[in-house]
């Protein structure tokens, strides 16, 4: 189509000078032979065209039509709709939804010459004027489909002046739009009474089905109503409508729009139309999409209605069974792993339950994640070469500047492998590992993976981050878990089908780390397995992790297999804690039911070892490469070139007397009578834990008291009080605890306050003291003359 400004310049010049150009010699001759009235008519037509072009520029056509936003499922079926700003149900009909039968029927009835006229049908106008004069009243109209669209776009009173405006707008529509676009506008704006406009709205509200599924009889019904929507009301005036419908069905058959057999069926088809409620499925997702995409009218989602119905029904029934325990709500999101699309979305079990605050979207609500972040930390530690599944970690009381994490069961397990620490969801090993990986790096990685709250607050994060000391939502958490079955590659879950490029992706951990974590999370010997299900034949073959927030306010269970990742949250939206609430006994059974319903036929074996992962024998006591003293060896996964290749040192050689009552170093070893023995090379914190819990272990004998050369390394590690900490004392009689960790072989500890000794105790013995106000120096020495110092500050409250 030519630019209108160019046309304005070109047309007059061409008309004035064309007859003077040599290629138009014959035309010039013909022009001179034309009668004066023909020339006048041509001048008149060209002048009208130029005037139209100018007016089109001065009064441009506005097509800013406010449609009802709609949410569609993966098959294009309308799930949810919203009112327009002017409170109309004006659902948009897309081009491919307008079937040939629908288009042909409307054209046959409303504007037989629609495909041929320029927006105005002069013959129809002459006919209408003639009939109106003959009958002295408005007997018939001359409005084309294009003119009706112009009137519906700019509704005005029916006057002669407004009729001329309508004619002008009709010409504009034909100038700017194709016939197909004009017909689509008509189908979207045609009235059906009340606040319902458009064929799609009428189809859904009166027939409860999509336009493509309409029968010839239903199409004929929708064709006859717009001319008189006030007197042909579906559900009320059905007998009148049937009579009018049948007249036009015969007309359509005569015009060969429908076949004779279709006519017979259509004439016999009953009219079962009534006003239905507006589509209101997936309300939480629909509201969220309106927030994210306010400019979009048609929101095409990946929602699978079969999966959606299952998660809504199963969640509703499950909550009904636990409501008596004080748990009122659940949220579920289902992600298809192949393309990271959200195929199921249930923000609460009942959107209309005001008592349980059902309109809150539990998928978007920021909650404490409990232990659900631990798999990501262990995956990062694997990629850093810090751990492998068999690496031994310490699960004993620790103190990080006053922060003393405890396990869920308030017990400690001493030395545990990494895989058991994750499977048992132990807190202390996770906190220790986070301090080694780095809080900032872990929080930054989570921020890159779409955790918005953590990204905004990462500079204020502490070690409690790994135990739920942060805010996440179910969508973020489930999206990141979907990276495990996708070889460690993260992509944000998609809500709508976009034509443009896919969402960005990033590798958050290696495929080797993803496999090792998944292998651990598929094991059944773990405390978060629901009671009495380990022998069930219907136990899904999935990897899963649970979490329970502080105060038992949130129960989480995130699971995945090759096909789907499902996230489940349970709790109360008002934040009320429930003593019985936990991820294992509440969220996990629901997760299992969902997997059995959605993907029960999935094959049992879906985990395969990637090429980047290999096997090796390691010492079971340390998880490191065994030496000649390591007799108990186990198979372990590792990543060549990444995993640590450190040799095991779980035993150390010590020279003692024959009775093993005294130990020697190379400076005090006698010339004869000394023998070589092996003792456990335990970390100080493990020794302290064993002593406190009275767990037997092979202790190194007391060192030779006559030795004058004792190494100054591995001195006592003061664990209480915390170094560089200010303590507020509300009572002058209040005391502080003194405790430390020492290595194997230490039998006596000496404590000093401001360089004055206040007591001598055994390594596992506790000592209390009353601190003075101000800065205090605390010193601890062992019987090998090794010393440690810390400073604290004491103020009066």
GROMACS .gro file of C-alpha atoms in nm, residues 37-473:
model
  437
   37UNK     CA    1  -1.937   1.615  -1.842
   38UNK     CA    2  -1.710   1.304  -1.839
   39UNK     CA    3  -1.414   1.526  -1.761
   40UNK     CA    4  -1.611   1.689  -1.482
   41UNK     CA    5  -1.700   1.351  -1.333
   42UNK     CA    6  -1.337   1.239  -1.340
   43UNK     CA    7  -1.226   1.566  -1.180
   44UNK     CA    8  -1.497   1.520  -0.917
   45UNK     CA    9  -1.390   1.161  -0.836
   46UNK     CA   10  -1.025   1.258  -0.806
   47UNK     CA   11  -1.114   1.555  -0.591
   48UNK     CA   12  -1.321   1.336  -0.359
   49UNK     CA   13  -1.030   1.093  -0.331
   50UNK     CA   14  -0.791   1.375  -0.242
   51UNK     CA   15  -1.036   1.513   0.012
   52UNK     CA   16  -1.069   1.165   0.166
   53UNK     CA   17  -0.691   1.132   0.194
   54UNK     CA   18  -0.665   1.470   0.363
   55UNK     CA   19  -0.951   1.398   0.603
   56UNK     CA   20  -0.799   1.058   0.680
   57UNK     CA   21  -0.485   1.234   0.794
   58UNK     CA   22  -0.672   1.497   0.992
   59UNK     CA   23  -0.919   1.254   1.153
   60UNK     CA   24  -0.725   0.926   1.183
   61UNK     CA   25  -0.906   0.602   1.252
   62UNK     CA   26  -0.875   0.483   1.611
   63UNK     CA   27  -0.900   0.109   1.674
   64UNK     CA   28  -0.812   0.110   2.041
   65UNK     CA   29  -1.077  -0.146   2.132
   66UNK     CA   30  -1.083  -0.264   2.491
   67UNK     CA   31  -1.122  -0.642   2.490
   68UNK     CA   32  -1.179  -0.873   2.785
   69UNK     CA   33  -0.845  -1.029   2.881
   70UNK     CA   34  -0.870  -1.408   2.855
   71UNK     CA   35  -0.650  -1.693   2.973
   72UNK     CA   36  -0.631  -2.003   2.753
   73UNK     CA   37  -0.501  -2.354   2.814
   74UNK     CA   38  -0.254  -2.542   2.597
   75UNK     CA   39  -0.530  -2.625   2.344
   76UNK     CA   40  -0.665  -2.270   2.315
   77UNK     CA   41  -0.971  -2.331   2.537
   78UNK     CA   42  -1.070  -2.029   2.747
   79UNK     CA   43  -1.002  -2.091   3.116
   80UNK     CA   44  -1.060  -1.747   3.264
   81UNK     CA   45  -1.187  -1.408   3.151
   82UNK     CA   46  -1.198  -1.056   3.292
   83UNK     CA   47  -1.443  -0.772   3.238
   84UNK     CA   48  -1.337  -0.481   3.018
   85UNK     CA   49  -1.290  -0.134   3.162
   86UNK     CA   50  -1.645  -0.049   3.055
   87UNK     CA   51  -1.774  -0.366   3.229
   88UNK     CA   52  -1.844  -0.565   2.914
   89UNK     CA   53  -1.777  -0.926   2.828
   90UNK     CA   54  -1.601  -0.866   2.499
   91UNK     CA   55  -1.387  -1.177   2.447
   92UNK     CA   56  -1.148  -1.149   2.151
   93UNK     CA   57  -1.192  -1.390   1.862
   94UNK     CA   58  -0.871  -1.478   1.681
   95UNK     CA   59  -0.861  -1.518   1.305
   96UNK     CA   60  -0.821  -1.894   1.303
   97UNK     CA   61  -1.121  -1.936   1.535
   98UNK     CA   62  -1.359  -1.784   1.281
   99UNK     CA   63  -1.461  -2.093   1.083
  100UNK     CA   64  -1.557  -2.064   0.712
  101UNK     CA   65  -1.915  -2.162   0.799
  102UNK     CA   66  -1.937  -1.888   1.062
  103UNK     CA   67  -1.799  -1.621   0.826
  104UNK     CA   68  -2.014  -1.728   0.531
  105UNK     CA   69  -2.330  -1.730   0.743
  106UNK     CA   70  -2.282  -1.376   0.872
  107UNK     CA   71  -2.191  -1.244   0.527
  108UNK     CA   72  -2.496  -1.411   0.371
  109UNK     CA   73  -2.731  -1.253   0.621
  110UNK     CA   74  -2.574  -0.914   0.687
  111UNK     CA   75  -2.390  -0.814   0.370
  112UNK     CA   76  -2.406  -1.038   0.065
  113UNK     CA   77  -2.172  -0.812  -0.133
  114UNK     CA   78  -1.922  -0.763   0.152
  115UNK     CA   79  -1.625  -0.902  -0.040
  116UNK     CA   80  -1.681  -0.667  -0.336
  117UNK     CA   81  -1.785  -0.321  -0.216
  118UNK     CA   82  -1.549  -0.051  -0.077
  119UNK     CA   83  -1.732  -0.031   0.258
  120UNK     CA   84  -2.042   0.134   0.114
  121UNK     CA   85  -2.296  -0.042  -0.105
  122UNK     CA   86  -2.462   0.225  -0.329
  123UNK     CA   87  -2.729  -0.017  -0.454
  124UNK     CA   88  -2.827  -0.103  -0.096
  125UNK     CA   89  -2.849   0.266  -0.011
  126UNK     CA   90  -3.078   0.336  -0.311
  127UNK     CA   91  -3.294   0.035  -0.221
  128UNK     CA   92  -3.326   0.144   0.143
  129UNK     CA   93  -3.418   0.501   0.050
  130UNK     CA   94  -3.681   0.376  -0.195
  131UNK     CA   95  -3.841   0.140   0.060
  132UNK     CA   96  -3.836   0.395   0.341
  133UNK     CA   97  -4.009   0.654   0.119
  134UNK     CA   98  -4.265   0.402  -0.003
  135UNK     CA   99  -4.362   0.281   0.346
  136UNK     CA  100  -4.312   0.619   0.515
  137UNK     CA  101  -4.097   0.457   0.783
  138UNK     CA  102  -3.761   0.285   0.826
  139UNK     CA  103  -3.833  -0.042   0.649
  140UNK     CA  104  -3.477  -0.158   0.574
  141UNK     CA  105  -3.123  -0.039   0.631
  142UNK     CA  106  -2.829  -0.003   0.398
  143UNK     CA  107  -2.553  -0.065   0.648
  144UNK     CA  108  -2.279  -0.293   0.529
  145UNK     CA  109  -2.075  -0.501   0.770
  146UNK     CA  110  -1.803  -0.235   0.743
  147UNK     CA  111  -2.051   0.041   0.830
  148UNK     CA  112  -2.177  -0.158   1.128
  149UNK     CA  113  -1.818  -0.195   1.249
  150UNK     CA  114  -1.772   0.182   1.214
  151UNK     CA  115  -2.088   0.240   1.419
  152UNK     CA  116  -1.981  -0.008   1.690
  153UNK     CA  117  -1.634   0.145   1.716
  154UNK     CA  118  -1.779   0.496   1.758
  155UNK     CA  119  -2.139   0.465   1.887
  156UNK     CA  120  -2.342   0.777   1.806
  157UNK     CA  121  -2.704   0.883   1.789
  158UNK     CA  122  -2.874   0.793   1.458
  159UNK     CA  123  -2.880   1.127   1.277
  160UNK     CA  124  -2.806   1.216   0.917
  161UNK     CA  125  -2.486   1.396   1.013
  162UNK     CA  126  -2.364   1.095   1.212
  163UNK     CA  127  -2.453   0.873   0.917
  164UNK     CA  128  -2.207   1.067   0.702
  165UNK     CA  129  -1.941   1.019   0.971
  166UNK     CA  130  -2.022   0.649   0.969
  167UNK     CA  131  -1.979   0.638   0.589
  168UNK     CA  132  -1.643   0.813   0.620
  169UNK     CA  133  -1.524   0.573   0.891
  170UNK     CA  134  -1.635   0.277   0.678
  171UNK     CA  135  -1.420   0.404   0.391
  172UNK     CA  136  -1.131   0.446   0.633
  173UNK     CA  137  -1.170   0.088   0.753
  174UNK     CA  138  -1.160  -0.041   0.398
  175UNK     CA  139  -0.857   0.180   0.324
  176UNK     CA  140  -0.653   0.061   0.621
  177UNK     CA  141  -0.770  -0.294   0.686
  178UNK     CA  142  -0.824  -0.611   0.488
  179UNK     CA  143  -1.171  -0.766   0.448
  180UNK     CA  144  -1.067  -1.044   0.685
  181UNK     CA  145  -0.967  -0.794   0.954
  182UNK     CA  146  -1.292  -0.600   0.915
  183UNK     CA  147  -1.499  -0.916   0.945
  184UNK     CA  148  -1.304  -1.018   1.254
  185UNK     CA  149  -1.376  -0.678   1.411
  186UNK     CA  150  -1.745  -0.726   1.336
  187UNK     CA  151  -1.749  -1.071   1.494
  188UNK     CA  152  -1.577  -0.931   1.803
  189UNK     CA  153  -1.813  -0.634   1.849
  190UNK     CA  154  -2.156  -0.761   1.742
  191UNK     CA  155  -2.406  -0.723   2.034
  192UNK     CA  156  -2.590  -1.011   2.203
  193UNK     CA  157  -2.781  -0.828   2.473
  194UNK     CA  158  -2.681  -0.711   2.817
  195UNK     CA  159  -2.307  -0.671   2.853
  196UNK     CA  160  -2.216  -0.952   2.613
  197UNK     CA  161  -2.050  -0.852   2.289
  198UNK     CA  162  -1.887  -1.062   2.020
  199UNK     CA  163  -1.940  -1.410   1.883
  200UNK     CA  164  -1.682  -1.568   2.115
  201UNK     CA  165  -1.847  -1.417   2.424
  202UNK     CA  166  -2.191  -1.539   2.310
  203UNK     CA  167  -2.058  -1.886   2.231
  204UNK     CA  168  -1.900  -1.925   2.575
  205UNK     CA  169  -2.168  -1.755   2.783
  206UNK     CA  170  -2.469  -1.914   2.613
  207UNK     CA  171  -2.342  -2.244   2.472
  208UNK     CA  172  -2.049  -2.302   2.711
  209UNK     CA  173  -1.813  -2.397   2.429
  210UNK     CA  174  -1.554  -2.252   2.195
  211UNK     CA  175  -1.650  -2.099   1.861
  212UNK     CA  176  -1.483  -2.378   1.659
  213UNK     CA  177  -1.717  -2.631   1.821
  214UNK     CA  178  -2.043  -2.456   1.725
  215UNK     CA  179  -2.292  -2.655   1.518
  216UNK     CA  180  -2.466  -2.504   1.210
  217UNK     CA  181  -2.782  -2.454   1.420
  218UNK     CA  182  -2.587  -2.274   1.692
  219UNK     CA  183  -2.414  -2.056   1.433
  220UNK     CA  184  -2.749  -1.965   1.279
  221UNK     CA  185  -2.873  -1.876   1.628
  222UNK     CA  186  -2.583  -1.637   1.679
  223UNK     CA  187  -2.638  -1.490   1.332
  224UNK     CA  188  -3.003  -1.388   1.387
  225UNK     CA  189  -2.975  -1.231   1.734
  226UNK     CA  190  -2.759  -0.917   1.672
  227UNK     CA  191  -3.032  -0.743   1.468
  228UNK     CA  192  -3.268  -0.750   1.767
  229UNK     CA  193  -3.080  -0.855   2.083
  230UNK     CA  194  -3.336  -0.692   2.314
  231UNK     CA  195  -3.623  -0.911   2.188
  232UNK     CA  196  -3.430  -1.224   2.101
  233UNK     CA  197  -3.280  -1.310   2.439
  234UNK     CA  198  -3.114  -1.648   2.466
  235UNK     CA  199  -3.252  -1.853   2.750
  236UNK     CA  200  -3.572  -1.643   2.758
  237UNK     CA  201  -3.702  -1.604   2.402
  238UNK     CA  202  -3.581  -1.939   2.273
  239UNK     CA  203  -3.903  -2.015   2.078
  240UNK     CA  204  -3.881  -1.687   1.886
  241UNK     CA  205  -3.514  -1.750   1.822
  242UNK     CA  206  -3.579  -2.102   1.689
  243UNK     CA  207  -3.838  -1.966   1.444
  244UNK     CA  208  -3.599  -1.700   1.316
  245UNK     CA  209  -3.308  -1.944   1.317
  246UNK     CA  210  -3.491  -2.197   1.100
  247UNK     CA  211  -3.578  -1.932   0.843
  248UNK     CA  212  -3.215  -1.847   0.795
  249UNK     CA  213  -3.102  -2.210   0.803
  250UNK     CA  214  -3.312  -2.261   0.491
  251UNK     CA  215  -3.159  -1.951   0.337
  252UNK     CA  216  -2.810  -2.087   0.410
  253UNK     CA  217  -2.902  -2.419   0.251
  254UNK     CA  218  -3.036  -2.239  -0.056
  255UNK     CA  219  -2.707  -2.048  -0.080
  256UNK     CA  220  -2.523  -2.382  -0.045
  257UNK     CA  221  -2.349  -2.271   0.273
  258UNK     CA  222  -2.473  -2.587   0.445
  259UNK     CA  223  -2.571  -2.918   0.290
  260UNK     CA  224  -2.922  -3.062   0.284
  261UNK     CA  225  -2.828  -3.322   0.547
  262UNK     CA  226  -2.687  -3.047   0.770
  263UNK     CA  227  -3.010  -2.854   0.722
  264UNK     CA  228  -3.223  -3.148   0.839
  265UNK     CA  229  -3.007  -3.199   1.148
  266UNK     CA  230  -2.998  -2.825   1.225
  267UNK     CA  231  -3.376  -2.782   1.197
  268UNK     CA  232  -3.428  -3.070   1.442
  269UNK     CA  233  -3.162  -2.955   1.687
  270UNK     CA  234  -3.312  -2.821   2.011
  271UNK     CA  235  -3.197  -2.484   2.140
  272UNK     CA  236  -3.047  -2.547   2.482
  273UNK     CA  237  -2.898  -2.207   2.544
  274UNK     CA  238  -2.885  -2.031   2.878
  275UNK     CA  239  -2.665  -1.778   3.049
  276UNK     CA  240  -2.356  -1.944   3.198
  277UNK     CA  241  -2.107  -1.802   3.446
  278UNK     CA  242  -1.794  -1.640   3.310
  279UNK     CA  243  -1.497  -1.879   3.272
  280UNK     CA  244  -1.320  -1.870   3.609
  281UNK     CA  245  -1.075  -2.159   3.613
  282UNK     CA  246  -0.713  -2.121   3.734
  283UNK     CA  247  -0.797  -1.792   3.912
  284UNK     CA  248  -0.462  -1.753   4.087
  285UNK     CA  249  -0.265  -1.802   3.766
  286UNK     CA  250  -0.497  -1.567   3.578
  287UNK     CA  251  -0.452  -1.287   3.831
  288UNK     CA  252  -0.075  -1.337   3.829
  289UNK     CA  253  -0.064  -1.325   3.449
  290UNK     CA  254  -0.263  -1.001   3.447
  291UNK     CA  255  -0.001  -0.851   3.679
  292UNK     CA  256   0.291  -0.968   3.467
  293UNK     CA  257   0.141  -0.896   3.124
  294UNK     CA  258  -0.106  -0.606   3.166
  295UNK     CA  259  -0.090  -0.515   2.795
  296UNK     CA  260  -0.174  -0.864   2.668
  297UNK     CA  261  -0.533  -0.949   2.586
  298UNK     CA  262  -0.498  -1.318   2.503
  299UNK     CA  263  -0.277  -1.505   2.750
  300UNK     CA  264  -0.196  -1.846   2.605
  301UNK     CA  265  -0.072  -2.074   2.881
  302UNK     CA  266   0.065  -2.428   2.889
  303UNK     CA  267  -0.201  -2.544   3.136
  304UNK     CA  268  -0.309  -2.903   3.076
  305UNK     CA  269  -0.669  -2.920   3.196
  306UNK     CA  270  -0.641  -3.288   3.284
  307UNK     CA  271  -0.340  -3.223   3.509
  308UNK     CA  272  -0.502  -2.906   3.647
  309UNK     CA  273  -0.821  -3.089   3.743
  310UNK     CA  274  -0.620  -3.365   3.911
  311UNK     CA  275  -0.406  -3.136   4.126
  312UNK     CA  276  -0.710  -2.930   4.230
  313UNK     CA  277  -0.919  -3.235   4.323
  314UNK     CA  278  -0.639  -3.425   4.497
  315UNK     CA  279  -0.527  -3.116   4.694
  316UNK     CA  280  -0.884  -3.035   4.799
  317UNK     CA  281  -0.947  -3.390   4.921
  318UNK     CA  282  -0.612  -3.405   5.102
  319UNK     CA  283  -0.667  -3.079   5.290
  320UNK     CA  284  -1.015  -3.194   5.384
  321UNK     CA  285  -0.849  -3.488   5.562
  322UNK     CA  286  -0.603  -3.278   5.765
  323UNK     CA  287  -0.811  -2.968   5.838
  324UNK     CA  288  -0.897  -3.100   6.183
  325UNK     CA  289  -0.524  -3.075   6.265
  326UNK     CA  290  -0.523  -2.702   6.192
  327UNK     CA  291  -0.380  -2.709   5.838
  328UNK     CA  292  -0.614  -2.523   5.602
  329UNK     CA  293  -0.438  -2.479   5.270
  330UNK     CA  294  -0.202  -2.615   5.006
  331UNK     CA  295  -0.045  -2.483   4.687
  332UNK     CA  296   0.082  -2.694   4.397
  333UNK     CA  297   0.276  -2.612   4.082
  334UNK     CA  298   0.364  -2.864   3.809
  335UNK     CA  299   0.647  -2.799   3.561
  336UNK     CA  300   0.706  -3.008   3.250
  337UNK     CA  301   1.081  -3.066   3.242
  338UNK     CA  302   1.123  -3.087   2.864
  339UNK     CA  303   1.039  -2.720   2.803
  340UNK     CA  304   1.007  -2.582   3.162
  341UNK     CA  305   0.642  -2.495   3.106
  342UNK     CA  306   0.394  -2.467   3.393
  343UNK     CA  307   0.121  -2.722   3.313
  344UNK     CA  308  -0.053  -2.712   3.652
  345UNK     CA  309  -0.104  -2.420   3.889
  346UNK     CA  310  -0.314  -2.423   4.206
  347UNK     CA  311  -0.255  -2.133   4.445
  348UNK     CA  312  -0.493  -2.267   4.711
  349UNK     CA  313  -0.737  -2.553   4.750
  350UNK     CA  314  -1.044  -2.328   4.721
  351UNK     CA  315  -1.027  -1.976   4.577
  352UNK     CA  316  -1.371  -1.894   4.720
  353UNK     CA  317  -1.295  -2.006   5.076
  354UNK     CA  318  -1.274  -1.669   5.250
  355UNK     CA  319  -1.225  -1.827   5.593
  356UNK     CA  320  -0.904  -1.996   5.480
  357UNK     CA  321  -0.802  -1.688   5.276
  358UNK     CA  322  -0.829  -1.892   4.958
  359UNK     CA  323  -0.771  -1.593   4.731
  360UNK     CA  324  -0.410  -1.572   4.849
  361UNK     CA  325  -0.178  -1.722   4.588
  362UNK     CA  326   0.035  -1.972   4.781
  363UNK     CA  327   0.264  -2.018   4.481
  364UNK     CA  328   0.370  -1.652   4.482
  365UNK     CA  329   0.362  -1.596   4.860
  366UNK     CA  330   0.706  -1.541   5.014
  367UNK     CA  331   0.771  -1.803   5.282
  368UNK     CA  332   1.064  -1.956   5.469
  369UNK     CA  333   1.193  -2.255   5.267
  370UNK     CA  334   1.313  -2.463   5.561
  371UNK     CA  335   1.568  -2.719   5.440
  372UNK     CA  336   1.470  -2.717   5.073
  373UNK     CA  337   1.779  -2.517   4.967
  374UNK     CA  338   2.026  -2.781   5.091
  375UNK     CA  339   2.049  -2.982   4.765
  376UNK     CA  340   2.169  -2.672   4.579
  377UNK     CA  341   2.441  -2.608   4.838
  378UNK     CA  342   2.565  -2.967   4.822
  379UNK     CA  343   2.565  -2.950   4.441
  380UNK     CA  344   2.780  -2.636   4.453
  381UNK     CA  345   3.015  -2.803   4.702
  382UNK     CA  346   3.051  -3.103   4.468
  383UNK     CA  347   3.143  -2.872   4.180
  384UNK     CA  348   3.401  -2.698   4.398
  385UNK     CA  349   3.566  -3.031   4.479
  386UNK     CA  350   3.486  -2.997   4.849
  387UNK     CA  351   3.274  -3.310   4.883
  388UNK     CA  352   3.162  -3.627   4.711
  389UNK     CA  353   2.874  -3.850   4.834
  390UNK     CA  354   3.103  -4.049   5.068
  391UNK     CA  355   3.291  -3.751   5.213
  392UNK     CA  356   3.273  -3.754   5.594
  393UNK     CA  357   3.135  -3.442   5.761
  394UNK     CA  358   3.098  -3.346   6.127
  395UNK     CA  359   2.756  -3.324   6.285
  396UNK     CA  360   2.836  -3.187   6.631
  397UNK     CA  361   2.752  -2.870   6.824
  398UNK     CA  362   2.919  -2.565   6.668
  399UNK     CA  363   2.924  -2.194   6.740
  400UNK     CA  364   2.954  -1.933   6.465
  401UNK     CA  365   2.981  -1.600   6.645
  402UNK     CA  366   2.686  -1.684   6.866
  403UNK     CA  367   2.490  -1.878   6.604
  404UNK     CA  368   2.448  -2.237   6.722
  405UNK     CA  369   2.245  -2.442   6.473
  406UNK     CA  370   2.067  -2.757   6.583
  407UNK     CA  371   1.914  -3.047   6.394
  408UNK     CA  372   1.541  -3.097   6.349
  409UNK     CA  373   1.539  -3.385   6.601
  410UNK     CA  374   1.763  -3.190   6.842
  411UNK     CA  375   2.025  -3.467   6.822
  412UNK     CA  376   2.376  -3.484   6.680
  413UNK     CA  377   2.523  -3.777   6.491
  414UNK     CA  378   2.899  -3.723   6.509
  415UNK     CA  379   3.068  -3.821   6.183
  416UNK     CA  380   2.835  -3.872   5.884
  417UNK     CA  381   2.883  -3.905   5.510
  418UNK     CA  382   2.769  -3.624   5.283
  419UNK     CA  383   2.497  -3.840   5.130
  420UNK     CA  384   2.358  -3.925   5.473
  421UNK     CA  385   2.381  -3.564   5.586
  422UNK     CA  386   2.164  -3.463   5.289
  423UNK     CA  387   1.931  -3.764   5.311
  424UNK     CA  388   1.880  -3.702   5.685
  425UNK     CA  389   1.860  -3.326   5.621
  426UNK     CA  390   2.109  -3.254   5.899
  427UNK     CA  391   2.151  -2.885   5.976
  428UNK     CA  392   2.500  -2.858   6.122
  429UNK     CA  393   2.686  -3.013   5.824
  430UNK     CA  394   2.491  -2.784   5.592
  431UNK     CA  395   2.581  -2.474   5.794
  432UNK     CA  396   2.946  -2.581   5.808
  433UNK     CA  397   2.948  -2.644   5.434
  434UNK     CA  398   2.788  -2.304   5.366
  435UNK     CA  399   3.063  -2.132   5.563
  436UNK     CA  400   3.315  -2.311   5.340
  437UNK     CA  401   3.136  -2.245   5.010
  438UNK     CA  402   3.066  -1.884   5.108
  439UNK     CA  403   2.738  -1.713   5.195
  440UNK     CA  404   2.782  -1.444   4.933
  441UNK     CA  405   2.855  -1.687   4.650
  442UNK     CA  406   2.563  -1.913   4.741
  443UNK     CA  407   2.320  -1.621   4.774
  444UNK     CA  408   2.442  -1.471   4.446
  445UNK     CA  409   2.386  -1.803   4.267
  446UNK     CA  410   2.032  -1.823   4.404
  447UNK     CA  411   1.974  -1.464   4.295
  448UNK     CA  412   2.083  -1.550   3.940
  449UNK     CA  413   1.842  -1.844   3.953
  450UNK     CA  414   1.543  -1.616   4.001
  451UNK     CA  415   1.514  -1.593   4.381
  452UNK     CA  416   1.411  -1.227   4.398
  453UNK     CA  417   1.390  -1.184   4.775
  454UNK     CA  418   1.735  -1.337   4.824
  455UNK     CA  419   1.876  -1.127   4.539
  456UNK     CA  420   1.750  -0.806   4.703
  457UNK     CA  421   1.870  -0.904   5.051
  458UNK     CA  422   2.184  -1.106   4.975
  459UNK     CA  423   2.413  -0.858   5.152
  460UNK     CA  424   2.224  -0.920   5.476
  461UNK     CA  425   2.229  -1.299   5.454
  462UNK     CA  426   2.387  -1.513   5.727
  463UNK     CA  427   2.453  -1.882   5.782
  464UNK     CA  428   2.086  -1.933   5.870
  465UNK     CA  429   2.016  -1.888   5.497
  466UNK     CA  430   2.062  -2.261   5.439
  467UNK     CA  431   1.812  -2.348   5.714
  468UNK     CA  432   1.535  -2.123   5.586
  469UNK     CA  433   1.650  -1.782   5.708
  470UNK     CA  434   1.532  -1.616   5.386
  471UNK     CA  435   1.222  -1.573   5.170
  472UNK     CA  436   1.131  -1.776   4.860
  473UNK     CA  437   0.815  -1.867   4.676
   0.00000   0.00000   0.00000
